[in-house]
Amino acid sequence: MSHQNEILFEIQDGVAFITLNRPDVLNSFHRPMAKAFQETLNACAENTEIRAVNVTGAGRAFCAGQDLAEAVPAQGPAPEIEDIVRESYNPIVTKIRQLEKPVICAVNGVAAGAGANIALACDIVIASEKASFLQAFCHIGLIPDSGGTWFLPRLIGLPRATAQMMLGEKVPAAEALEMGMIYKVVPAEELAEVSSKLARHLAKQPTKGLGLTKRALNASFDNDLLQQLEVEEKLQGEASHSHDYLEGVKAFQEKRKPEFKGS
Ligand code: T3D
């Protein structure tokens, strides 16, 4: 069976538009789709033309996590779940966090299980007012993966993260916004436009500086203040050697709009 179209990928105006495309099963991941998503993220890292990434889902859902028909097949042996987590989800989350370009997630509908936590791994999460987030794992006797136990308590605190993970209740987008899980909620019909406008804007910004900002934010969770000040000092030094730093300062002094190259 061909899996070619399960991840749609298009580059426009410096933005990589990625669409999870298995709408019949709410864009749940089987291994070929997870592999294709990983390869697409590799392409986003390697291609210097790409300066921002926009991820969304086809149809009415963002992503329902693991394809349960693959995890527990009707016939034949079931795969080791640990292998799926190691080979499918851990690389996806790592690649999103290590990609030194802004990654926007446009959550168009339900984001469940690994789908919810992959969304939370992205840099800026915009949700349709019809979207919801669901730590579905407890309903099937699993534990939250794809970085959920790391991201969620950091985003909303331990009490609310624990409740979401132990109760498995659907959290509507508006509530997710209120508790600080995501950046913005917009009417469903405006989501694609709002997220692509934001992605196009980000693709014209100083990509090198934004990438180093992401590196500093990634490091912040493991560091105390003094360690983090050192990280900032080093990365600020790196940013100050970029083309875009000089261009930004020059444009300010000349009272004109900067033309950033991303490097
Ligand atoms: O390998 C491992 O298991 C380890 C990795 C774990 C990572 C994980 O992500 S574990 C969590 C897996 N995901 C879930 O448990 C979520 C399962 N889905 C749902 O709970 C519900 O579908 C939703 C709450 C997401 C949406 O509900 P609703 O009522 O809007 O839609 P639906 O009718 O349940 O689903 C529509 C179709 O999609 C349906 O197929 P049908 O009846 O039209 O032929 C349903 O079976 C299919 N579908 C939805 N989620 C999955 C799925 N098929 C396979 N896998 C899914 N995860």
Coordinates of N, CA, C and O in Angstrom, one line a residue, residues 154-242:
R154 N 4.7 21.6 32.9 CA 5.4 22.9 32.8 C 4.5 24.0 32.3 O 4.7 25.2 32.5
L155 N 3.5 23.6 31.4 CA 2.6 24.6 30.8 C 1.5 25.1 31.8 O 1.2 26.2 31.9
I156 N 1.0 24.1 32.5 CA -0.2 24.4 33.3 C -0.1 24.1 34.8 O -1.1 24.2 35.6
G157 N 1.0 23.5 35.2 CA 1.2 23.1 36.6 C 0.8 21.7 36.8 O 0.0 21.1 36.1
L158 N 1.4 21.1 37.9 CA 1.2 19.7 38.2 C -0.3 19.4 38.5 O -0.8 18.3 38.0
P159 N -1.0 20.1 39.3 CA -2.4 19.7 39.6 C -3.3 19.5 38.4 O -4.0 18.5 38.3
R160 N -3.2 20.5 37.5 CA -4.1 20.4 36.3 C -3.6 19.4 35.3 O -4.4 18.6 34.7
A161 N -2.3 19.2 35.2 CA -1.8 18.2 34.3 C -2.1 16.8 34.8 O -2.6 16.0 34.1
T162 N -2.0 16.6 36.1 CA -2.3 15.3 36.7 C -3.8 15.0 36.5 O -4.1 13.9 36.1
A163 N -4.6 16.0 36.7 CA -6.1 15.7 36.5 C -6.4 15.4 35.1 O -7.1 14.4 34.8
Q164 N -5.8 16.1 34.2 CA -6.1 15.8 32.7 C -5.6 14.4 32.4 O -6.3 13.7 31.7
M165 N -4.5 14.0 33.0 CA -3.9 12.7 32.6 C -4.6 11.6 33.3 O -4.6 10.4 32.8
M166 N -5.1 11.8 34.5 CA -5.8 10.7 35.2 C -7.3 10.6 34.9 O -7.9 9.6 35.0
L167 N -7.9 11.8 34.4 CA -9.3 11.7 34.1 C -9.6 11.6 32.7 O -10.7 11.1 32.3
G168 N -8.7 12.0 31.8 CA -8.9 11.9 30.4 C -10.1 12.6 29.9 O -10.8 12.1 29.0
E169 N -10.3 13.8 30.4 CA -11.5 14.6 30.0 C -11.0 15.5 28.8 O -9.9 15.9 28.7
K170 N -12.0 15.7 27.9 CA -11.7 16.5 26.7 C -11.6 18.0 27.2 O -12.5 18.4 27.9
V171 N -10.5 18.7 26.9 CA -10.4 20.1 27.3 C -10.7 20.9 26.0 O -9.9 20.9 25.1
P172 N -11.8 21.7 26.1 CA -12.1 22.5 24.9 C -11.0 23.6 24.7 O -10.3 24.0 25.7
A173 N -10.8 24.0 23.5 CA -9.7 25.0 23.1 C -9.8 26.2 24.1 O -8.7 26.7 24.5
A174 N -11.0 26.7 24.3 CA -11.1 28.0 25.1 C -10.5 27.7 26.5 O -9.9 28.6 27.1
E175 N -10.8 26.5 27.1 CA -10.2 26.2 28.4 C -8.7 26.1 28.4 O -8.0 26.5 29.3
A176 N -8.3 25.4 27.3 CA -6.8 25.2 27.1 C -6.1 26.6 27.1 O -5.0 26.8 27.6
L177 N -6.8 27.5 26.4 CA -6.2 28.9 26.3 C -6.1 29.5 27.7 O -5.1 30.1 28.1
E178 N -7.3 29.4 28.4 CA -7.4 30.0 29.7 C -6.3 29.5 30.7 O -5.8 30.3 31.5
M179 N -6.0 28.2 30.6 CA -5.0 27.7 31.5 C -3.6 27.8 31.0 O -2.7 27.2 31.6
G180 N -3.4 28.4 29.9 CA -2.0 28.7 29.4 C -1.4 27.5 28.6 O -0.2 27.5 28.4
M181 N -2.2 26.6 28.1 CA -1.7 25.5 27.3 C -1.3 25.9 25.9 O -0.4 25.3 25.3
I182 N -2.0 26.9 25.4 CA -1.9 27.2 24.0 C -1.8 28.8 23.9 O -2.2 29.5 24.8
Y183 N -1.5 29.2 22.6 CA -1.3 30.7 22.4 C -2.6 31.4 22.1 O -2.9 32.5 22.6
K184 N -3.5 30.8 21.3 CA -4.6 31.6 20.7 C -5.7 30.7 20.3 O -5.5 29.5 19.8
V185 N -7.0 31.1 20.4 CA -8.1 30.4 19.8 C -8.8 31.3 18.8 O -9.0 32.5 19.1
V186 N -9.1 30.7 17.6 CA -9.8 31.6 16.6 C -11.0 30.8 16.0 O -11.1 29.6 16.2
P187 N -11.9 31.5 15.4 CA -13.1 30.8 14.8 C -12.5 29.8 13.8 O -11.5 30.0 13.1
A188 N -13.3 28.7 13.7 CA -12.8 27.6 12.9 C -12.5 28.0 11.4 O -11.4 27.6 10.9
E189 N -13.3 28.8 10.9 CA -13.2 29.2 9.5 C -12.0 30.2 9.3 O -11.5 30.4 8.1
E190 N -11.4 30.7 10.4 CA -10.3 31.6 10.2 C -8.9 30.9 10.5 O -7.9 31.5 10.3
L191 N -9.0 29.7 11.0 CA -7.7 29.1 11.5 C -6.6 29.0 10.5 O -5.5 29.5 10.7
A192 N -7.0 28.5 9.3 CA -5.9 28.3 8.3 C -5.3 29.7 7.9 O -4.1 29.8 7.8
E193 N -6.2 30.7 7.8 CA -5.7 32.0 7.4 C -4.8 32.6 8.5 O -3.7 33.1 8.2
V194 N -5.3 32.5 9.7 CA -4.5 33.1 10.8 C -3.2 32.4 11.0 O -2.1 33.1 11.1
S195 N -3.2 31.1 10.9 CA -1.9 30.4 11.2 C -1.0 30.6 10.0 O 0.3 30.8 10.2
S196 N -1.5 30.6 8.8 CA -0.5 30.8 7.6 C 0.0 32.2 7.6 O 1.2 32.4 7.2
K197 N -0.8 33.2 8.0 CA -0.3 34.5 8.0 C 0.8 34.7 9.1 O 1.8 35.3 8.8
L198 N 0.6 34.1 10.2 CA 1.6 34.1 11.2 C 2.9 33.4 10.8 O 4.0 33.9 11.0
A199 N 2.7 32.2 10.1 CA 3.9 31.5 9.6 C 4.6 32.3 8.6 O 5.9 32.4 8.6
R200 N 3.9 32.9 7.7 CA 4.5 33.8 6.6 C 5.3 34.9 7.3 O 6.3 35.3 6.8
H201 N 4.7 35.5 8.3 CA 5.3 36.6 9.0 C 6.6 36.1 9.7 O 7.7 36.7 9.5
L202 N 6.6 35.0 10.3 CA 7.7 34.4 11.0 C 8.8 34.1 10.0 O 10.0 34.2 10.3
A203 N 8.4 33.6 8.8 CA 9.4 33.3 7.8 C 10.2 34.5 7.3 O 11.2 34.3 6.6
K204 N 9.8 35.6 7.6 CA 10.5 36.8 7.2 C 11.3 37.5 8.4 O 11.9 38.5 8.2
Q205 N 11.3 36.8 9.5 CA 12.0 37.3 10.7 C 13.4 36.8 10.8 O 13.8 36.0 10.0
P206 N 14.2 37.3 11.7 CA 15.6 36.8 11.8 C 15.6 35.3 12.3 O 15.7 35.1 13.5
T207 N 15.6 34.4 11.4 CA 15.5 33.0 11.7 C 16.6 32.5 12.7 O 16.3 31.7 13.6
K208 N 17.8 33.0 12.4 CA 18.9 32.5 13.3 C 18.6 32.9 14.7 O 18.7 32.1 15.6
G209 N 18.2 34.1 15.0 CA 17.9 34.6 16.3 C 16.7 33.8 16.9 O 16.7 33.5 18.1
L210 N 15.7 33.6 16.1 CA 14.5 32.8 16.6 C 15.0 31.4 17.0 O 14.5 30.8 18.0
G211 N 15.8 30.8 16.1 CA 16.3 29.5 16.4 C 17.1 29.4 17.7 O 17.0 28.5 18.5
L212 N 17.9 30.4 17.9 CA 18.7 30.5 19.2 C 17.8 30.7 20.4 O 18.1 30.2 21.5
T213 N 16.8 31.5 20.2 CA 15.8 31.7 21.2 C 15.2 30.4 21.7 O 15.1 30.1 22.9
K214 N 14.9 29.6 20.7 CA 14.3 28.2 20.9 C 15.3 27.4 21.7 O 14.9 26.7 22.6
R215 N 16.6 27.5 21.3 CA 17.6 26.7 21.9 C 17.7 27.1 23.4 O 17.8 26.3 24.3
A216 N 17.6 28.4 23.7 CA 17.7 28.9 25.1 C 16.5 28.4 25.9 O 16.6 28.0 27.0
L217 N 15.3 28.5 25.2 CA 14.1 28.1 26.0 C 14.2 26.6 26.3 O 13.8 26.1 27.4
N218 N 14.6 25.8 25.3 CA 14.8 24.4 25.5 C 15.7 24.1 26.7 O 15.4 23.3 27.6
A219 N 16.8 24.9 26.8 CA 17.8 24.7 27.9 C 17.3 25.1 29.2 O 17.7 24.6 30.3
S220 N 16.3 26.1 29.2 CA 15.9 26.7 30.5 C 15.3 25.7 31.5 O 15.4 25.9 32.7
F221 N 14.7 24.7 31.0 CA 14.0 23.8 31.9 C 15.0 22.9 32.7 O 14.6 22.4 33.7
D222 N 16.2 22.8 32.2 CA 17.2 22.0 33.0 C 18.1 22.9 33.8 O 19.0 22.3 34.5
N223 N 18.0 24.2 33.7 CA 19.0 25.1 34.3 C 18.5 25.9 35.5 O 17.3 26.2 35.5
D224 N 19.4 26.2 36.4 CA 19.1 27.3 37.3 C 19.4 28.6 36.7 O 19.9 28.7 35.6
L225 N 19.1 29.7 37.4 CA 19.3 31.0 36.8 C 20.7 31.3 36.4 O 20.9 31.8 35.3
L226 N 21.7 31.0 37.2 CA 23.0 31.3 36.8 C 23.5 30.5 35.5 O 24.1 31.1 34.6
Q227 N 23.0 29.3 35.5 CA 23.4 28.5 34.3 C 22.7 29.1 33.0 O 23.2 29.2 32.0
Q228 N 21.4 29.5 33.3 CA 20.7 30.0 32.1 C 21.3 31.4 31.7 O 21.3 31.7 30.5
L229 N 21.7 32.2 32.6 CA 22.4 33.5 32.2 C 23.6 33.2 31.3 O 23.9 33.9 30.4
E230 N 24.3 32.1 31.7 CA 25.5 31.7 30.8 C 25.0 31.3 29.4 O 25.7 31.6 28.4
V231 N 23.9 30.5 29.4 CA 23.4 30.1 28.1 C 23.1 31.4 27.3 O 23.4 31.5 26.1
E232 N 22.4 32.3 27.9 CA 22.0 33.5 27.2 C 23.2 34.3 26.7 O 23.2 34.8 25.5
E233 N 24.2 34.4 27.5 CA 25.4 35.1 27.2 C 26.1 34.5 25.9 O 26.4 35.2 24.9
K234 N 26.2 33.2 25.9 CA 26.8 32.5 24.8 C 26.0 32.7 23.5 O 26.5 33.0 22.4
L235 N 24.7 32.4 23.6 CA 23.8 32.5 22.4 C 23.6 33.9 21.9 O 23.5 34.1 20.7
Q236 N 23.7 34.9 22.9 CA 23.6 36.3 22.4 C 24.8 36.6 21.6 O 24.7 37.3 20.6
G237 N 25.9 36.1 22.0 CA 27.2 36.3 21.3 C 27.0 35.7 19.8 O 27.3 36.4 18.9
E238 N 26.4 34.5 19.8 CA 26.2 33.9 18.5 C 25.2 34.8 17.6 O 25.5 35.0 16.4
A239 N 24.2 35.2 18.2 CA 23.2 36.0 17.5 C 23.8 37.3 17.0 O 23.5 37.8 15.9
S240 N 24.7 37.8 17.8 CA 25.2 39.2 17.4 C 26.2 39.1 16.2 O 26.6 40.1 15.6
H241 N 26.6 37.8 15.9 CA 27.4 37.7 14.7 C 26.6 37.4 13.4 O 27.2 37.1 12.4
S242 N 25.3 37.5 13.6 CA 24.4 37.1 12.4 C 24.3 38.4 11.5 O 24.4 39.5 11.9

